[in-house]
Amino acid sequence: MANDASTVFDLVILGGGSGGYAAALRAAQLGLDVALIEKNKLGGTCLHNGCIPTKALLHAGEIADQARESEQFGVKATFEGIDIAAVHKYKDDVISGLYKGLQGLVASRKVTYIEGEGRLSSPTSVDVNGQRIEGRHVVLATGSVPRSLPGLTIDGNRIISSDHALTLDRVPKTAIVLGGGVIGVEFASAWKSFGTDVTIVEGLPHLVPVEDENSSKLLERAFRKRGIKFNLGTFFQSAEYTADGVKVTLADGKTFEAEVLLVAIGRGPVSQNLGYEEQGVAMDRGYVLVDEYMRTNVPTISAVGDLVPTLQLAHVGFAEGILVAERLAGLKAVPVDYDGVPRVTYCHPEVASVGITEAKAKEVYGADKVVTLKYNLAGNGKSKILKTAGEIKLVQVRDGAVVGVHMVGDRMGEQVGEAQLIYNWEALPAEVAQLIHAHPTQNEAMGEAHLALAGKPLHSHD
Ligand SMILES: Cc1cc2nc3c(=O)[nH]c(=O)nc-3n(C[C@H](O)[C@H](O)[C@H](O)COP(=O)(O)OP(=O)(O)OC[C@H]3O[C@@H](n4cnc5c(N)ncnc54)[C@H](O)[C@@H]3O)c2cc1C
């Protein structure tokens, strides 16, 4: 450790995940003296148990699907099976490369990195490894962990969380996924590609229930076609072990059996026994409460990432961490517009969106003020080449800006960059229609959708 007992850092950060390390890197760049405390591995959930490993599994699944479907493209290949150890090696190599890079970055910015489990010991200090680390300001960034339900014990073998699913040493023959949100549908998609017979159980009426209903319905259609089963609209009641697996019973008495049960019902904040309450930090159901500048009610303490009740996404953590660093360095901090955050679910096909849903737009602006347009990817050359189906749906305030872009289709996550510029710059359809989109790309579908919404459709019907 670089400091001695008398050092007072400008900033002490508890938790080295997306939110914490982004705050550390930006604050150090702005000349602040930063201590970053992490009990496990720098990079947190996203790098080691979240975004990166899941996307590697999904990519391996995509390769498997391509091998199976190669004949549709005139290519002779045979799918022989999944070597799960090799899949894990590929995934772990990706993680370790990024991990090394991140460690190098933190060191090069002269952040004082402290390995150990920290505890908030005063409004300006964290205790770790028997030492008190003092700072003018403290950022809480302890993140989240998988949640379960009362009476449902995660054993790590037959009843598992996403953490276990990422290191499972076998491809299960059958699996029940409890929860049809982002994490649930991503694992269902990857497992199906690996050859598992998957059933998703979701209590709400749709998969990816926070997305525009049109996206949910398109995903459900695509999953049905892929043979991914799902049961919607009935809540889980209980789970019990069978001779060789797990039996799940729903509230209506329906039962499902499988080799493994993945519990993917959401993630809860890591905030217990960390001294937060003792220091007077206001909390709600374990989440640390903050204002739009990520300030808690204690003037010297901020909080970011999954620990606060905003969208649980790595790039939200980055943005919140940067916001805090800039505010503390005396720069003008701009609050995050959470509707303007791009959201991608990386299943096959992908679901991507930014802005608000049609239902929300009607609530906000009134039903008669909302216009929608759906552009079918069947009219898009590149999507045809890829043999993917889906839509781009636009939600517009009548005679005004586009306030929602909702997409389903393979690789549509890559289109969310332009979609977020459109939303965040409050673009009018006619302005986007003016921009030329390259042919033949899937990005062209974004242009075509706006051409149609602006009243001058090219490759779509009036
Ligand atoms: C399966 C899965 C897939 C995901 N996929 C995506 C995706 O594709 N895209 C996306 O944007 N987001 C995704 N996420 C969400 C994303 O991982 C999180 O939003 C992000 O990691 C939150 O960052 P954070 O810094 O708030 O918390 P975390 O990343 O959880 O980091 C918190 C850190 O604090 C440390 N810590 C906790 N307590 C202490 C303590 N007392 N002392 C010291 N250190 C402590 C932890 O060890 C951890 O490293 C996914 C999550 C999961 C689980």
PDB file of C-alpha atoms in Angstrom, residues 134-329:
ATOM      1  CA  GLU A 134      -9.277   8.086   5.371  1.00  0.00           C
ATOM      2  CA  GLY A 135     -10.706  10.129   2.525  1.00  0.00           C
ATOM      3  CA  ARG A 136     -12.283  13.516   2.003  1.00  0.00           C
ATOM      4  CA  HIS A 137     -15.045  11.615   0.242  1.00  0.00           C
ATOM      5  CA  VAL A 138     -16.199   7.988   0.099  1.00  0.00           C
ATOM      6  CA  VAL A 139     -17.920   6.248  -2.810  1.00  0.00           C
ATOM      7  CA  LEU A 140     -19.904   3.104  -2.033  1.00  0.00           C
ATOM      8  CA  ALA A 141     -19.841   0.695  -4.988  1.00  0.00           C
ATOM      9  CA  THR A 142     -20.305  -2.763  -3.488  1.00  0.00           C
ATOM     10  CA  GLY A 143     -22.629  -3.937  -6.264  1.00  0.00           C
ATOM     11  CA  SER A 144     -25.082  -6.813  -6.199  1.00  0.00           C
ATOM     12  CA  VAL A 145     -25.386 -10.601  -5.933  1.00  0.00           C
ATOM     13  CA  PRO A 146     -27.963 -13.113  -7.231  1.00  0.00           C
ATOM     14  CA  ARG A 147     -31.242 -13.160  -5.315  1.00  0.00           C
ATOM     15  CA  SER A 148     -33.362 -16.159  -4.440  1.00  0.00           C
ATOM     16  CA  LEU A 149     -36.880 -16.681  -3.110  1.00  0.00           C
ATOM     17  CA  PRO A 150     -37.961 -17.684   0.407  1.00  0.00           C
ATOM     18  CA  GLY A 151     -37.632 -21.457   0.718  1.00  0.00           C
ATOM     19  CA  LEU A 152     -35.569 -21.789  -2.449  1.00  0.00           C
ATOM     20  CA  THR A 153     -32.018 -22.694  -1.489  1.00  0.00           C
ATOM     21  CA  ILE A 154     -29.347 -22.341  -4.136  1.00  0.00           C
ATOM     22  CA  ASP A 155     -27.094 -25.388  -3.725  1.00  0.00           C
ATOM     23  CA  GLY A 156     -24.752 -24.645  -6.622  1.00  0.00           C
ATOM     24  CA  ASN A 157     -25.317 -28.063  -8.191  1.00  0.00           C
ATOM     25  CA  ARG A 158     -28.962 -28.709  -9.076  1.00  0.00           C
ATOM     26  CA  ILE A 159     -30.403 -25.361  -8.031  1.00  0.00           C
ATOM     27  CA  ILE A 160     -27.987 -22.787  -9.311  1.00  0.00           C
ATOM     28  CA  SER A 161     -27.477 -19.050  -9.787  1.00  0.00           C
ATOM     29  CA  SER A 162     -25.927 -17.342 -12.795  1.00  0.00           C
ATOM     30  CA  ASP A 163     -22.556 -17.518 -10.993  1.00  0.00           C
ATOM     31  CA  HIS A 164     -22.720 -21.339 -11.006  1.00  0.00           C
ATOM     32  CA  ALA A 165     -24.172 -21.523 -14.513  1.00  0.00           C
ATOM     33  CA  LEU A 166     -21.078 -19.722 -15.807  1.00  0.00           C
ATOM     34  CA  THR A 167     -18.759 -22.454 -14.566  1.00  0.00           C
ATOM     35  CA  LEU A 168     -21.002 -25.513 -14.874  1.00  0.00           C
ATOM     36  CA  ASP A 169     -18.811 -28.441 -15.907  1.00  0.00           C
ATOM     37  CA  ARG A 170     -21.466 -30.004 -18.099  1.00  0.00           C
ATOM     38  CA  VAL A 171     -24.144 -29.070 -20.598  1.00  0.00           C
ATOM     39  CA  PRO A 172     -27.368 -29.999 -18.800  1.00  0.00           C
ATOM     40  CA  LYS A 173     -29.724 -32.230 -20.794  1.00  0.00           C
ATOM     41  CA  THR A 174     -32.706 -30.344 -19.413  1.00  0.00           C
ATOM     42  CA  ALA A 175     -32.979 -27.047 -17.563  1.00  0.00           C
ATOM     43  CA  ILE A 176     -35.645 -24.861 -16.020  1.00  0.00           C
ATOM     44  CA  VAL A 177     -34.848 -21.167 -15.986  1.00  0.00           C
ATOM     45  CA  LEU A 178     -36.758 -19.312 -13.308  1.00  0.00           C
ATOM     46  CA  GLY A 179     -37.148 -15.758 -14.570  1.00  0.00           C
ATOM     47  CA  GLY A 180     -37.597 -14.526 -18.126  1.00  0.00           C
ATOM     48  CA  GLY A 181     -35.677 -11.281 -17.723  1.00  0.00           C
ATOM     49  CA  VAL A 182     -32.354 -10.452 -19.371  1.00  0.00           C
ATOM     50  CA  ILE A 183     -30.183 -12.961 -17.493  1.00  0.00           C
ATOM     51  CA  GLY A 184     -32.761 -15.753 -17.783  1.00  0.00           C
ATOM     52  CA  VAL A 185     -33.315 -15.462 -21.524  1.00  0.00           C
ATOM     53  CA  GLU A 186     -29.590 -15.132 -22.220  1.00  0.00           C
ATOM     54  CA  PHE A 187     -28.827 -18.417 -20.428  1.00  0.00           C
ATOM     55  CA  ALA A 188     -31.867 -20.092 -22.000  1.00  0.00           C
ATOM     56  CA  SER A 189     -30.596 -19.030 -25.413  1.00  0.00           C
ATOM     57  CA  ALA A 190     -27.007 -20.182 -24.851  1.00  0.00           C
ATOM     58  CA  TRP A 191     -28.059 -23.514 -23.352  1.00  0.00           C
ATOM     59  CA  LYS A 192     -30.480 -24.201 -26.187  1.00  0.00           C
ATOM     60  CA  SER A 193     -27.670 -23.559 -28.652  1.00  0.00           C
ATOM     61  CA  PHE A 194     -25.527 -26.030 -26.689  1.00  0.00           C
ATOM     62  CA  GLY A 195     -28.281 -28.661 -26.964  1.00  0.00           C
ATOM     63  CA  THR A 196     -30.168 -28.337 -23.659  1.00  0.00           C
ATOM     64  CA  ASP A 197     -33.941 -28.767 -23.561  1.00  0.00           C
ATOM     65  CA  VAL A 198     -34.891 -25.481 -21.825  1.00  0.00           C
ATOM     66  CA  THR A 199     -38.092 -24.241 -20.186  1.00  0.00           C
ATOM     67  CA  ILE A 200     -38.373 -20.682 -18.898  1.00  0.00           C
ATOM     68  CA  VAL A 201     -40.846 -19.943 -16.108  1.00  0.00           C
ATOM     69  CA  GLU A 202     -41.855 -16.281 -15.878  1.00  0.00           C
ATOM     70  CA  GLY A 203     -44.541 -14.957 -13.528  1.00  0.00           C
ATOM     71  CA  LEU A 204     -45.291 -11.857 -15.592  1.00  0.00           C
ATOM     72  CA  PRO A 205     -47.225 -12.129 -18.860  1.00  0.00           C
ATOM     73  CA  HIS A 206     -44.150 -11.801 -21.118  1.00  0.00           C
ATOM     74  CA  LEU A 207     -40.481 -12.611 -21.542  1.00  0.00           C
ATOM     75  CA  VAL A 208     -38.193  -9.548 -21.118  1.00  0.00           C
ATOM     76  CA  PRO A 209     -41.196  -7.888 -19.453  1.00  0.00           C
ATOM     77  CA  VAL A 210     -39.692  -4.404 -19.151  1.00  0.00           C
ATOM     78  CA  GLU A 211     -39.238  -4.126 -22.923  1.00  0.00           C
ATOM     79  CA  ASP A 212     -41.884  -2.824 -25.333  1.00  0.00           C
ATOM     80  CA  GLU A 213     -44.573  -5.518 -25.612  1.00  0.00           C
ATOM     81  CA  ASN A 214     -43.873  -5.842 -29.331  1.00  0.00           C
ATOM     82  CA  SER A 215     -40.266  -6.842 -28.632  1.00  0.00           C
ATOM     83  CA  SER A 216     -41.388  -9.408 -26.049  1.00  0.00           C
ATOM     84  CA  LYS A 217     -43.841 -10.940 -28.529  1.00  0.00           C
ATOM     85  CA  LEU A 218     -41.229 -11.098 -31.292  1.00  0.00           C
ATOM     86  CA  LEU A 219     -38.757 -12.765 -28.942  1.00  0.00           C
ATOM     87  CA  GLU A 220     -41.401 -15.252 -27.795  1.00  0.00           C
ATOM     88  CA  ARG A 221     -42.143 -16.127 -31.442  1.00  0.00           C
ATOM     89  CA  ALA A 222     -38.441 -16.602 -32.172  1.00  0.00           C
ATOM     90  CA  PHE A 223     -37.892 -18.714 -29.042  1.00  0.00           C
ATOM     91  CA  ARG A 224     -40.925 -20.862 -29.922  1.00  0.00           C
ATOM     92  CA  LYS A 225     -39.354 -21.457 -33.348  1.00  0.00           C
ATOM     93  CA  ARG A 226     -36.075 -22.422 -31.711  1.00  0.00           C
ATOM     94  CA  GLY A 227     -37.852 -24.880 -29.431  1.00  0.00           C
ATOM     95  CA  ILE A 228     -37.203 -22.917 -26.234  1.00  0.00           C
ATOM     96  CA  LYS A 229     -40.271 -23.556 -24.081  1.00  0.00           C
ATOM     97  CA  PHE A 230     -41.722 -21.012 -21.697  1.00  0.00           C
ATOM     98  CA  ASN A 231     -44.584 -20.709 -19.268  1.00  0.00           C
ATOM     99  CA  LEU A 232     -45.780 -17.143 -18.715  1.00  0.00           C
ATOM    100  CA  GLY A 233     -48.104 -15.409 -16.252  1.00  0.00           C
ATOM    101  CA  THR A 234     -47.929 -17.808 -13.312  1.00  0.00           C
ATOM    102  CA  PHE A 235     -45.610 -17.434 -10.365  1.00  0.00           C
ATOM    103  CA  PHE A 236     -43.288 -20.010  -8.886  1.00  0.00           C
ATOM    104  CA  GLN A 237     -44.489 -21.781  -5.751  1.00  0.00           C
ATOM    105  CA  SER A 238     -41.912 -24.373  -4.741  1.00  0.00           C
ATOM    106  CA  ALA A 239     -39.040 -26.578  -5.821  1.00  0.00           C
ATOM    107  CA  GLU A 240     -38.078 -30.033  -4.595  1.00  0.00           C
ATOM    108  CA  TYR A 241     -35.368 -32.521  -5.474  1.00  0.00           C
ATOM    109  CA  THR A 242     -36.250 -35.577  -7.557  1.00  0.00           C
ATOM    110  CA  ALA A 243     -34.087 -38.687  -7.972  1.00  0.00           C
ATOM    111  CA  ASP A 244     -31.944 -37.001 -10.616  1.00  0.00           C
ATOM    112  CA  GLY A 245     -32.948 -33.374 -10.722  1.00  0.00           C
ATOM    113  CA  VAL A 246     -35.450 -30.781  -9.587  1.00  0.00           C
ATOM    114  CA  LYS A 247     -39.228 -30.448  -9.759  1.00  0.00           C
ATOM    115  CA  VAL A 248     -40.737 -26.956  -9.864  1.00  0.00           C
ATOM    116  CA  THR A 249     -44.362 -26.343  -8.935  1.00  0.00           C
ATOM    117  CA  LEU A 250     -46.138 -23.151  -9.960  1.00  0.00           C
ATOM    118  CA  ALA A 251     -48.953 -21.339  -8.137  1.00  0.00           C
ATOM    119  CA  ASP A 252     -51.550 -22.995 -10.412  1.00  0.00           C
ATOM    120  CA  GLY A 253     -50.239 -26.479  -9.584  1.00  0.00           C
ATOM    121  CA  LYS A 254     -48.448 -27.016 -12.897  1.00  0.00           C
ATOM    122  CA  THR A 255     -45.121 -28.825 -12.537  1.00  0.00           C
ATOM    123  CA  PHE A 256     -41.887 -28.962 -14.517  1.00  0.00           C
ATOM    124  CA  GLU A 257     -38.927 -31.289 -14.059  1.00  0.00           C
ATOM    125  CA  ALA A 258     -35.344 -30.891 -15.166  1.00  0.00           C
ATOM    126  CA  GLU A 259     -31.749 -31.730 -14.360  1.00  0.00           C
ATOM    127  CA  VAL A 260     -30.996 -28.174 -13.183  1.00  0.00           C
ATOM    128  CA  LEU A 261     -32.942 -25.140 -12.071  1.00  0.00           C
ATOM    129  CA  LEU A 262     -31.343 -21.779 -12.791  1.00  0.00           C
ATOM    130  CA  VAL A 263     -32.671 -19.088 -10.469  1.00  0.00           C
ATOM    131  CA  ALA A 264     -32.551 -15.846 -12.455  1.00  0.00           C
ATOM    132  CA  ILE A 265     -35.095 -13.692 -10.668  1.00  0.00           C
ATOM    133  CA  GLY A 266     -32.881 -10.663 -10.228  1.00  0.00           C
ATOM    134  CA  ARG A 267     -30.022  -9.350  -8.145  1.00  0.00           C
ATOM    135  CA  GLY A 268     -30.012  -7.719  -4.739  1.00  0.00           C
ATOM    136  CA  PRO A 269     -27.662  -5.015  -3.399  1.00  0.00           C
ATOM    137  CA  VAL A 270     -24.568  -5.895  -1.327  1.00  0.00           C
ATOM    138  CA  SER A 271     -25.037  -3.588   1.657  1.00  0.00           C
ATOM    139  CA  GLN A 272     -25.531  -5.718   4.765  1.00  0.00           C
ATOM    140  CA  ASN A 273     -23.125  -5.396   7.699  1.00  0.00           C
ATOM    141  CA  LEU A 274     -20.928  -2.931   5.850  1.00  0.00           C
ATOM    142  CA  GLY A 275     -21.487  -0.054   8.264  1.00  0.00           C
ATOM    143  CA  TYR A 276     -23.786   1.875   5.961  1.00  0.00           C
ATOM    144  CA  GLU A 277     -26.722   2.111   8.392  1.00  0.00           C
ATOM    145  CA  GLU A 278     -24.437   2.857  11.346  1.00  0.00           C
ATOM    146  CA  GLN A 279     -23.060   5.880   9.512  1.00  0.00           C
ATOM    147  CA  GLY A 280     -26.577   7.109   8.816  1.00  0.00           C
ATOM    148  CA  VAL A 281     -26.731   6.362   5.089  1.00  0.00           C
ATOM    149  CA  ALA A 282     -30.401   6.326   3.999  1.00  0.00           C
ATOM    150  CA  MET A 283     -31.414   3.020   2.440  1.00  0.00           C
ATOM    151  CA  ASP A 284     -34.466   1.285   1.051  1.00  0.00           C
ATOM    152  CA  ARG A 285     -34.715  -2.515   0.919  1.00  0.00           C
ATOM    153  CA  GLY A 286     -30.927  -2.720   0.988  1.00  0.00           C
ATOM    154  CA  TYR A 287     -30.385  -0.186  -1.815  1.00  0.00           C
ATOM    155  CA  VAL A 288     -28.486   2.983  -0.970  1.00  0.00           C
ATOM    156  CA  LEU A 289     -30.599   6.006  -1.837  1.00  0.00           C
ATOM    157  CA  VAL A 290     -29.041   8.781  -3.927  1.00  0.00           C
ATOM    158  CA  ASP A 291     -30.115  11.934  -5.732  1.00  0.00           C
ATOM    159  CA  GLU A 292     -29.464  12.546  -9.437  1.00  0.00           C
ATOM    160  CA  TYR A 293     -25.844  13.473  -8.643  1.00  0.00           C
ATOM    161  CA  MET A 294     -25.359  10.117  -6.861  1.00  0.00           C
ATOM    162  CA  ARG A 295     -25.140  11.871  -3.468  1.00  0.00           C
ATOM    163  CA  THR A 296     -26.418  10.010  -0.433  1.00  0.00           C
ATOM    164  CA  ASN A 297     -27.939  11.905   2.507  1.00  0.00           C
ATOM    165  CA  VAL A 298     -24.462  11.924   4.131  1.00  0.00           C
ATOM    166  CA  PRO A 299     -22.581  14.836   2.503  1.00  0.00           C
ATOM    167  CA  THR A 300     -19.238  13.003   2.281  1.00  0.00           C
ATOM    168  CA  ILE A 301     -20.655   9.776   0.807  1.00  0.00           C
ATOM    169  CA  SER A 302     -21.785   8.978  -2.747  1.00  0.00           C
ATOM    170  CA  ALA A 303     -22.955   5.647  -4.147  1.00  0.00           C
ATOM    171  CA  VAL A 304     -23.028   4.169  -7.663  1.00  0.00           C
ATOM    172  CA  GLY A 305     -23.820   1.048  -9.678  1.00  0.00           C
ATOM    173  CA  ASP A 306     -26.010  -1.902  -8.752  1.00  0.00           C
ATOM    174  CA  LEU A 307     -25.992  -0.781  -5.125  1.00  0.00           C
ATOM    175  CA  VAL A 308     -28.350   2.091  -5.963  1.00  0.00           C
ATOM    176  CA  PRO A 309     -31.868   1.598  -7.345  1.00  0.00           C
ATOM    177  CA  THR A 310     -31.144   2.549 -10.967  1.00  0.00           C
ATOM    178  CA  LEU A 311     -30.761   0.272 -14.024  1.00  0.00           C
ATOM    179  CA  GLN A 312     -28.444  -2.647 -13.213  1.00  0.00           C
ATOM    180  CA  LEU A 313     -26.123  -2.324 -16.198  1.00  0.00           C
ATOM    181  CA  ALA A 314     -22.356  -2.059 -16.405  1.00  0.00           C
ATOM    182  CA  HIS A 315     -22.449   1.053 -18.586  1.00  0.00           C
ATOM    183  CA  VAL A 316     -24.804   2.706 -16.075  1.00  0.00           C
ATOM    184  CA  GLY A 317     -22.214   1.950 -13.387  1.00  0.00           C
ATOM    185  CA  PHE A 318     -19.498   3.498 -15.587  1.00  0.00           C
ATOM    186  CA  ALA A 319     -21.602   6.625 -16.173  1.00  0.00           C
ATOM    187  CA  GLU A 320     -22.496   7.019 -12.507  1.00  0.00           C
ATOM    188  CA  GLY A 321     -18.871   6.518 -11.442  1.00  0.00           C
ATOM    189  CA  ILE A 322     -17.638   9.120 -13.937  1.00  0.00           C
ATOM    190  CA  LEU A 323     -20.363  11.524 -12.818  1.00  0.00           C
ATOM    191  CA  VAL A 324     -19.217  11.291  -9.177  1.00  0.00           C
ATOM    192  CA  ALA A 325     -15.535  11.711 -10.095  1.00  0.00           C
ATOM    193  CA  GLU A 326     -16.249  14.793 -12.197  1.00  0.00           C
ATOM    194  CA  ARG A 327     -18.478  16.326  -9.544  1.00  0.00           C
ATOM    195  CA  LEU A 328     -15.829  15.831  -6.863  1.00  0.00           C
ATOM    196  CA  ALA A 329     -13.149  17.284  -9.131  1.00  0.00           C
TER     197      ALA A 329
END
